[in-house]
């Protein structure tokens, strides 16, 4: 991809890229989609450039779709990273050398780049990670076992995780990440996995019930030894409403 | 300023600008610093461009300092705006015509621009609004009486205000905006002004006390008819700590 872009650089917004922190949840594991390119020993976040004729949000949707095959998914811009020194000329030159592009022809690629960060949260079993070429590795890596990343990608990842944790206070999470029918302990585990800490069972039940996005079913979870827990579904209308307006638990 | 920048455009990041939503609070009024340039009938947010050799956050600090004379102030990046159609060629051309710059020489200025939004919250009585030139008007305007704005500046302003309101749930506010010694009703009024709604007195007292950033003084407000309210100061160490780590009132 970089070669095609460098050769058509006039069609892309100069000095501006997109990086996506794609979190994947399943069965109490929180992973991040990472790529190892042939240009560097370090791993990197999936990213892309912004076509002159495309909204930045659309360009982010494209990255997510190309890398996971998924669309219509929770995807949010969270911060723009623009320290002068975040660019690394060594990395840029390694890419140019790999494609046998001269430093002069590749000037567009080695200019100062500022990057807009987006994050997504999806079920990693539903995604099909896509390589851009055969020399690339793309993999779901546990968020606690992330190897060294290129440039400032570690900072971008940390900021995304921090934002996700803060936004748990502002919006509901769980839709598309849990089975259609789930128990409160399953939902609590999702929150605990993202926050990386234990939550009090009663407090959680009270708070999550107060939001008003859950439908309690007349069914209980089967195949459970004794005291089968109740099953719930999300009330999707209310869920969307709260997603739009925020939890508003504040002042 | 635009003329100087257009003539030295190689020193600035292409296609990327900064816009600052500078909120000013004093005596239960929330205002926004707006500019009326000679290029357009509409008002605009103060903004600027990003020197190639400068971090984006530093460029934002520069805008705030040049426009208000204030530094070291609460200033936060909140979103980046990048719809394709946010640029308005008519506006760009009006600027070029004003400075008598040809469309060809001014191409840097009329390219597609994406803008990074920052917001600040300051005491408007402490700020000295600065014009860039004699043909410009710069003014504090009540946030409920904002006139029509250029480009997508209304959207940027609305998003900033919405972010500020959400962030009231995540961080303390008030330092530098209230007298050194203040009463709980004064602090509550600040919150009510930003949120644009009444808050329950007891709830507010309980929540604000729980945060642990207030020192209750052994003094009462004087010149008050009867039942003089207690005076408080911020515990600046705890205030800074909470500002750094968030209110953490969540799960």
Coordinates of C-alpha atoms in Angstrom, one line a residue:
Chain A
X1 CA 0.0 0.0 0.0
X2 CA 2.6 2.7 0.8
X3 CA 4.1 2.4 -2.7
X4 CA 0.8 3.0 -4.4
X5 CA 0.1 5.9 -2.1
X6 CA 3.6 7.5 -2.6
X7 CA 3.0 7.3 -6.3
X8 CA -0.4 8.9 -6.0
X9 CA 0.4 11.2 -3.2
X10 CA -1.4 14.2 -4.8
X11 CA -4.6 12.4 -4.0
X12 CA -4.0 12.2 -0.3
X13 CA -4.0 14.8 2.5
X14 CA -0.3 15.8 3.1
X15 CA 1.3 15.2 6.5
X16 CA -1.8 13.6 8.0
X17 CA -2.5 10.0 8.8
X18 CA -5.0 7.9 10.7
X19 CA -4.1 5.2 13.2
X20 CA -6.7 2.8 14.5
X21 CA -6.6 1.1 17.9
X22 CA -8.9 -1.9 17.3
X23 CA -9.8 -3.6 20.6
X24 CA -11.2 -7.1 20.4
X25 CA -13.1 -8.6 23.2
X26 CA -14.2 -12.2 23.7
X27 CA -14.6 -14.5 26.7
X28 CA -13.0 -12.1 29.1
X29 CA -10.0 -11.3 27.0
X30 CA -9.2 -7.9 25.7
X31 CA -6.9 -7.9 22.7
X32 CA -5.5 -5.4 20.2
X33 CA -5.1 -5.8 16.5
X34 CA -1.4 -5.3 15.6
X35 CA 0.6 -5.5 12.5
X36 CA 4.2 -6.4 11.9
X37 CA 5.4 -5.0 8.6
X38 CA 8.6 -6.0 6.8
X39 CA 10.0 -2.5 7.4
X40 CA 10.7 -2.8 11.1
X41 CA 11.2 -5.3 13.9
X42 CA 8.6 -3.5 15.9
X43 CA 4.9 -3.9 15.6
X44 CA 2.5 -1.2 14.7
X45 CA -1.2 -0.1 14.8
X46 CA -3.1 -0.5 11.6
X47 CA -3.4 2.9 9.9
X48 CA -3.9 4.7 6.6
X49 CA -3.9 8.0 4.8
X50 CA -6.8 10.4 4.0
X51 CA -7.9 10.7 0.4
X52 CA -8.4 14.4 -0.5
X53 CA -12.0 13.5 -1.5
X54 CA -12.9 11.7 1.7
X55 CA -14.1 12.8 5.2
X56 CA -11.6 11.8 7.9
X57 CA -14.3 9.6 9.6
X58 CA -14.8 7.7 6.3
X59 CA -11.1 7.1 6.0
X60 CA -11.1 5.6 9.5
X61 CA -14.1 3.3 8.6
X62 CA -12.1 2.2 5.5
X63 CA -9.1 1.2 7.6
X64 CA -11.3 -0.8 10.0
X65 CA -13.1 -2.5 7.1
X66 CA -10.0 -3.3 5.2
X67 CA -8.3 -4.7 8.3
X68 CA -11.1 -6.7 9.9
X69 CA -13.9 -7.1 7.3
X70 CA -16.2 -5.3 9.7
X71 CA -18.4 -2.3 9.3
X72 CA -21.1 -0.3 11.1
X73 CA -19.1 -0.8 14.3
X74 CA -18.5 1.4 17.3
X75 CA -15.6 3.5 16.0
X76 CA -14.6 6.8 17.7
X77 CA -12.1 9.5 17.1
X78 CA -10.3 10.1 20.4
X79 CA -7.2 12.3 20.0
X80 CA -4.8 13.7 17.4
X81 CA -1.1 13.2 18.0
X82 CA 1.3 15.8 16.8
X83 CA 4.6 16.1 18.5
X84 CA 7.3 17.3 16.1
X85 CA 9.5 14.4 17.0
X86 CA 6.9 11.7 16.6
X87 CA 8.1 11.1 13.1
X88 CA 11.0 8.9 12.7
X89 CA 13.1 9.4 9.6
X90 CA 14.7 6.0 10.0
X91 CA 11.4 4.3 9.8
X92 CA 10.3 6.4 6.8
X93 CA 13.6 5.7 5.0
X94 CA 13.3 2.0 5.7
X95 CA 9.9 1.9 3.9
X96 CA 11.3 3.8 0.9
X97 CA 14.3 1.5 0.7
X98 CA 12.1 -1.6 0.9
X99 CA 10.1 -0.4 -2.1
X100 CA 13.2 1.0 -3.9
X101 CA 11.8 4.5 -3.9
X102 CA 14.4 7.3 -3.9
X103 CA 14.5 9.8 -1.0
X104 CA 13.5 12.5 -3.4
X105 CA 10.5 10.7 -4.9
X106 CA 9.5 9.6 -1.4
X107 CA 9.6 13.1 0.2
X108 CA 5.8 13.0 0.7
X109 CA 6.2 10.0 2.9
X110 CA 9.0 11.3 5.0
X111 CA 7.6 14.7 5.7
X112 CA 6.3 15.5 9.2
X113 CA 3.1 13.5 9.9
X114 CA 0.4 14.2 12.4
X115 CA -1.9 11.3 13.1
X116 CA -5.6 11.2 14.1
X117 CA -6.4 8.3 16.5
X118 CA -9.6 6.3 16.3
X119 CA -10.5 3.3 18.4
X120 CA -13.0 0.5 17.9
X121 CA -14.3 -2.3 20.2
X122 CA -15.4 -5.4 18.4
X123 CA -15.8 -9.2 19.1
X124 CA -12.5 -10.6 17.9
X125 CA -14.1 -13.9 16.9
X126 CA -16.3 -12.1 14.4
X127 CA -13.4 -10.3 12.7
X128 CA -11.2 -11.7 9.9
X129 CA -7.8 -9.9 10.1
X130 CA -6.6 -9.0 6.6
X131 CA -3.0 -8.7 5.5
X132 CA -2.2 -6.0 3.0
X133 CA 0.5 -8.2 1.5
X134 CA 2.1 -11.6 2.1
X135 CA 5.1 -10.1 4.0
X136 CA 2.9 -8.7 6.7
X137 CA 1.8 -10.3 9.9
X138 CA -1.5 -9.2 11.5
X139 CA -2.6 -10.6 14.8
X140 CA -4.8 -10.1 17.9
X141 CA -2.5 -9.6 20.8
X142 CA -3.5 -9.6 24.4
X143 CA -3.5 -6.0 25.6
X144 CA -1.2 -6.9 28.5
X145 CA 1.3 -8.6 26.2
X146 CA 1.8 -5.9 23.6
X147 CA 5.4 -5.9 22.2
X148 CA 7.4 -2.8 21.4
X149 CA 5.6 -0.6 18.9
X150 CA 7.0 1.8 16.3
X151 CA 7.0 5.6 16.6
X152 CA 4.5 6.8 19.3
X153 CA 2.1 3.9 18.7
X154 CA 2.4 2.8 22.4
X155 CA 1.3 6.2 23.5
X156 CA -1.6 6.1 21.1
X157 CA -2.6 2.7 22.3
X158 CA -2.4 3.7 26.0
X159 CA -4.4 6.8 25.4
X160 CA -7.1 4.8 23.5
X161 CA -7.4 2.3 26.4
X162 CA -7.6 5.1 28.9
X163 CA -10.3 6.8 26.8
X164 CA -12.2 3.6 26.5
X165 CA -12.1 3.2 30.3
X166 CA -13.3 6.7 30.9
X167 CA -16.0 6.4 28.3
X168 CA -17.4 3.4 30.2
X169 CA -18.7 6.1 32.5
X170 CA -20.4 7.9 29.7
X171 CA -21.8 5.3 27.5
X172 CA -23.1 1.7 27.5
X173 CA -20.8 -1.0 26.2
X174 CA -21.5 -4.6 25.4
X175 CA -23.8 -4.7 22.4
X176 CA -22.2 -7.0 19.8
X177 CA -19.7 -8.2 22.4
X178 CA -21.9 -10.6 24.4
X179 CA -24.2 -13.4 23.3
X180 CA -27.7 -12.1 22.5
X181 CA -28.8 -13.5 25.9
X182 CA -26.4 -12.9 28.7
X183 CA -26.2 -12.9 32.5
X184 CA -25.2 -10.0 34.7
X185 CA -22.0 -11.8 35.7
X186 CA -21.1 -12.0 32.0
X187 CA -21.7 -8.3 31.6
X188 CA -19.7 -7.5 34.8
X189 CA -16.8 -9.6 33.5
X190 CA -16.8 -7.5 30.3
X191 CA -16.5 -4.3 32.4
X192 CA -13.9 -5.9 34.7
X193 CA -11.8 -7.0 31.7
X194 CA -11.8 -3.5 30.2
X195 CA -11.1 -1.8 33.5
X196 CA -8.6 -4.5 34.6
X197 CA -10.0 -4.6 38.1
X198 CA -12.7 -6.3 40.2
X199 CA -16.0 -4.6 40.7
X200 CA -18.4 -5.0 43.6
X201 CA -21.2 -7.3 42.5
X202 CA -24.0 -5.4 44.2
X203 CA -22.8 -1.9 43.1
X204 CA -22.5 -3.1 39.6
X205 CA -26.0 -4.6 39.5
X206 CA -27.5 -1.4 40.9
X207 CA -25.7 0.9 38.5
X208 CA -26.2 -1.2 35.4
X209 CA -29.9 -1.7 36.2
X210 CA -30.4 2.0 36.8
X211 CA -29.2 2.8 33.2
X212 CA -32.4 1.1 32.0
X213 CA -30.9 -0.6 28.9
X214 CA -31.5 -4.2 30.1
X215 CA -34.5 -6.5 29.6
X216 CA -34.8 -9.2 32.2
X217 CA -36.0 -12.4 30.5
X218 CA -38.2 -15.1 32.0
X219 CA -35.5 -17.6 31.3
X220 CA -32.5 -18.7 33.4
X221 CA -29.2 -19.9 32.2
X222 CA -29.3 -23.6 31.7
X223 CA -26.5 -26.1 32.3
X224 CA -25.6 -24.4 35.6
X225 CA -25.2 -26.6 38.6
X226 CA -27.5 -24.7 41.0
X227 CA -29.0 -21.3 41.4
X228 CA -29.1 -20.5 37.7
X229 CA -28.6 -16.8 37.0
X230 CA -31.2 -14.8 35.1
X231 CA -30.8 -14.0 31.4
X232 CA -31.0 -10.6 30.0
X233 CA -31.0 -8.9 26.6
X234 CA -30.2 -5.3 25.7
X235 CA -33.1 -3.1 25.0
X236 CA -31.7 -1.9 21.7
X237 CA -33.8 1.3 21.4
X238 CA -32.9 2.5 24.9
X239 CA -29.3 1.3 24.4
X240 CA -29.0 3.5 21.2
X241 CA -30.7 6.4 23.0
X242 CA -28.2 6.3 25.9
X243 CA -25.3 5.8 23.4
X244 CA -26.4 9.1 21.8
X245 CA -27.1 11.1 24.9
X246 CA -24.7 9.7 27.4
X247 CA -25.3 8.0 30.7
X248 CA -25.8 11.4 32.3
X249 CA -25.1 10.1 35.8
X250 CA -23.3 13.3 36.6
X251 CA -24.2 16.5 38.3
Chain B
X1 CA -1.3 37.2 9.8
X2 CA -2.7 35.1 6.8
X3 CA -0.5 37.1 4.4
X4 CA 2.7 36.4 6.3
X5 CA 1.8 32.8 6.5
X6 CA 0.8 32.4 2.9
X7 CA 4.2 33.9 1.9
X8 CA 6.0 31.5 4.2
X9 CA 3.8 28.5 3.8
X10 CA 6.7 26.1 3.5
X11 CA 7.2 26.7 7.3
X12 CA 3.8 25.5 8.2
X13 CA 2.1 22.1 8.2
X14 CA 0.0 21.9 5.0
X15 CA -3.8 21.5 5.2
X16 CA -4.0 21.5 8.9
X17 CA -5.1 24.3 11.3
X18 CA -6.0 24.8 14.9
X19 CA -9.2 26.4 16.2
X20 CA -9.6 27.4 19.8
X21 CA -12.9 27.7 21.7
X22 CA -11.9 30.0 24.5
X23 CA -14.7 30.0 27.2
X24 CA -14.6 32.8 29.6
X25 CA -16.4 32.6 33.0
X26 CA -17.1 35.3 35.5
X27 CA -20.0 36.1 37.8
X28 CA -22.2 33.3 36.5
X29 CA -21.8 34.3 32.9
X30 CA -20.2 31.9 30.3
X31 CA -18.9 33.7 27.2
X32 CA -16.9 32.7 24.2
X33 CA -14.1 34.7 22.6
X34 CA -15.0 35.4 19.0
X35 CA -13.4 37.4 16.1
X36 CA -14.9 39.3 13.3
X37 CA -12.4 39.6 10.5
X38 CA -12.7 42.0 7.5
X39 CA -13.1 38.9 5.2
X40 CA -16.6 37.9 6.1
X41 CA -19.8 39.2 7.7
X42 CA -19.8 36.1 10.0
X43 CA -17.8 35.7 13.1
X44 CA -15.1 33.1 13.7
X45 CA -13.2 31.2 16.4
X46 CA -9.6 32.3 17.0
X47 CA -7.2 29.9 15.2
X48 CA -3.9 29.5 13.7
X49 CA -1.5 27.3 11.8
X50 CA 1.1 24.8 12.9
X51 CA 4.8 25.6 12.4
X52 CA 6.6 22.6 11.0
X53 CA 9.0 22.9 13.9
X54 CA 6.3 23.1 16.6
X55 CA 4.2 20.5 18.5
X56 CA 0.5 20.9 17.9
X57 CA -0.1 21.5 21.6
X58 CA 2.5 24.3 21.6
X59 CA 0.8 25.9 18.5
X60 CA -2.5 25.9 20.5
X61 CA -0.8 27.5 23.5
X62 CA 0.5 30.2 21.2
X63 CA -3.0 30.9 19.8
X64 CA -4.4 31.3 23.3
X65 CA -1.5 33.5 24.5
X66 CA -1.6 35.7 21.4
X67 CA -5.4 36.2 21.7
X68 CA -5.8 36.6 25.5
X69 CA -2.4 37.3 26.9
X70 CA -2.9 34.3 29.1
X71 CA -0.6 31.2 29.6
X72 CA -0.4 28.1 31.8
X73 CA -4.1 27.8 31.5
X74 CA -6.4 24.8 31.2
X75 CA -6.3 24.1 27.5
X76 CA -7.4 20.7 26.1
X77 CA -7.6 19.2 22.6
X78 CA -11.1 17.8 22.2
X79 CA -11.6 16.8 18.5
X80 CA -10.4 17.1 15.0
X81 CA -12.8 18.2 12.3
X82 CA -12.3 16.8 8.8
X83 CA -15.3 16.7 6.6
X84 CA -14.3 17.2 3.0
X85 CA -16.8 20.0 2.5
X86 CA -15.9 21.9 5.7
X87 CA -13.6 24.1 3.6
X88 CA -15.4 27.0 1.9
X89 CA -13.6 28.2 -1.3
X90 CA -15.6 31.5 -1.1
X91 CA -14.1 32.3 2.2
X92 CA -10.6 31.3 1.2
X93 CA -10.8 33.4 -2.0
X94 CA -12.2 36.4 0.0
X95 CA -9.1 36.3 2.2
X96 CA -6.8 36.2 -0.9
X97 CA -8.6 39.0 -2.6
X98 CA -8.4 41.1 0.6
X99 CA -4.6 40.8 0.6
X100 CA -4.4 41.0 -3.2
X101 CA -2.8 37.5 -3.4
X102 CA -3.4 35.7 -6.7
X103 CA -5.3 32.4 -6.6
X104 CA -2.1 30.7 -7.8
X105 CA 0.1 32.1 -5.1
X106 CA -2.6 31.5 -2.5
X107 CA -3.1 27.8 -3.3
X108 CA -1.6 26.8 0.0
X109 CA -4.4 28.7 1.8
X110 CA -7.3 27.4 -0.3
X111 CA -6.4 23.7 -0.2
X112 CA -8.5 21.3 1.9
X113 CA -8.0 22.1 5.6
X114 CA -8.6 19.8 8.5
X115 CA -8.7 21.5 11.9
X116 CA -7.8 20.4 15.4
X117 CA -10.1 21.8 18.1
X118 CA -8.8 22.9 21.5
X119 CA -10.8 24.5 24.3
X120 CA -9.9 26.6 27.2
X121 CA -11.8 27.9 30.2
X122 CA -10.5 31.1 31.8
X123 CA -11.8 34.1 33.8
X124 CA -12.7 36.6 31.2
X125 CA -11.9 39.5 33.5
X126 CA -8.3 38.4 33.6
X127 CA -7.9 38.2 29.8
X128 CA -7.0 41.0 27.5
X129 CA -8.4 40.1 24.1
X130 CA -5.8 41.0 21.4
X131 CA -6.6 42.0 17.8
X132 CA -4.3 40.9 15.1
X133 CA -4.9 44.0 13.1
X134 CA -6.9 47.2 13.3
X135 CA -9.6 45.9 11.0
X136 CA -10.5 43.0 13.3
X137 CA -13.0 42.9 16.1
X138 CA -12.4 40.5 19.0
X139 CA -15.0 40.1 21.7
X140 CA -16.4 38.0 24.5
X141 CA -19.9 37.0 23.5
X142 CA -22.4 35.3 25.8
X143 CA -22.5 31.6 24.8
X144 CA -26.3 31.9 24.3
X145 CA -26.0 34.8 22.0
X146 CA -23.4 33.6 19.5
X147 CA -24.0 35.0 16.0
X148 CA -23.6 33.1 12.8
X149 CA -20.1 31.7 12.5
X150 CA -18.0 30.9 9.4
X151 CA -17.4 27.4 8.0
X152 CA -18.1 24.7 10.6
X153 CA -17.2 26.9 13.6
X154 CA -20.6 26.5 15.1
X155 CA -20.2 22.8 15.1
X156 CA -16.8 23.1 16.7
X157 CA -18.1 25.4 19.4
X158 CA -21.1 23.1 20.1
X159 CA -18.8 20.1 20.4
X160 CA -16.4 22.0 22.7
X161 CA -19.3 23.0 25.0
X162 CA -20.6 19.5 25.0
X163 CA -17.2 18.1 25.9
X164 CA -16.7 20.7 28.7
X165 CA -20.1 19.6 30.1
X166 CA -19.1 15.9 29.9
X167 CA -15.7 16.6 31.4
X168 CA -17.3 18.2 34.5
X169 CA -18.0 14.5 35.4
X170 CA -14.4 13.6 35.0
X171 CA -12.4 16.4 36.4
X172 CA -12.6 19.3 38.8
X173 CA -13.4 22.8 37.5
X174 CA -13.2 26.1 39.3
X175 CA -9.6 26.8 40.0
X176 CA -8.7 30.3 38.6
X177 CA -12.4 31.0 38.0
X178 CA -13.5 31.7 41.5
X179 CA -12.1 34.1 44.1
X180 CA -9.5 32.4 46.3
X181 CA -12.1 32.0 49.1
X182 CA -15.5 31.0 47.9
X183 CA -18.8 29.5 49.1
X184 CA -20.4 26.3 48.0
X185 CA -23.3 28.3 46.4
X186 CA -20.7 30.2 44.3
X187 CA -19.1 26.9 43.2
X188 CA -22.6 25.4 42.4
X189 CA -23.4 28.5 40.3
X190 CA -20.3 27.9 38.3
X191 CA -21.4 24.3 37.5
X192 CA -25.0 25.4 36.8
X193 CA -23.8 28.1 34.4
X194 CA -21.7 25.7 32.5
X195 CA -24.4 23.0 32.5
X196 CA -27.2 25.5 31.9
X197 CA -29.5 23.9 34.4
X198 CA -30.3 24.0 38.1
X199 CA -28.7 21.4 40.4
X200 CA -30.0 20.1 43.7
X201 CA -28.3 21.8 46.5
X202 CA -27.8 18.8 48.8
X203 CA -26.7 16.5 46.0
X204 CA -24.2 19.0 44.8
X205 CA -22.8 19.5 48.3
X206 CA -22.5 15.8 48.9
X207 CA -20.8 15.1 45.5
X208 CA -18.4 18.0 45.6
X209 CA -17.4 17.3 49.2
X210 CA -16.8 13.6 48.3
X211 CA -14.2 14.6 45.7
X212 CA -12.0 15.8 48.5
X213 CA -10.5 18.9 46.8
X214 CA -12.1 21.5 49.2
X215 CA -10.7 23.0 52.4
X216 CA -13.4 24.3 54.7
X217 CA -12.1 27.5 56.4
X218 CA -12.9 28.7 59.9
X219 CA -14.3 31.9 58.3
X220 CA -17.7 32.8 57.1
X221 CA -18.6 35.1 54.3
X222 CA -19.1 38.6 55.6
X223 CA -21.5 41.2 54.5
X224 CA -24.3 38.7 54.4
X225 CA -27.6 39.5 56.0
X226 CA -28.0 36.3 58.1
X227 CA -26.8 32.7 58.1
X228 CA -23.5 33.6 56.6
X229 CA -22.2 30.7 54.4
X230 CA -18.9 29.0 55.1
X231 CA -15.9 29.9 53.0
X232 CA -13.7 27.3 51.2
X233 CA -10.5 27.2 49.3
X234 CA -9.3 24.5 46.9
X235 CA -6.7 22.1 48.2
X236 CA -4.4 22.7 45.2
X237 CA -2.4 19.5 45.6
X238 CA -5.5 17.3 45.7
X239 CA -7.0 19.4 42.9
X240 CA -4.0 18.7 40.7
X241 CA -4.1 15.1 41.6
X242 CA -7.7 14.7 40.7
X243 CA -7.2 16.7 37.5
X244 CA -4.5 14.2 36.5
X245 CA -6.3 11.0 37.5
X246 CA -9.9 11.9 37.0
X247 CA -12.8 11.9 39.4
X248 CA -13.1 8.1 39.1
X249 CA -16.6 8.2 40.3
X250 CA -17.4 5.4 37.9
X251 CA -17.7 1.6 38.1

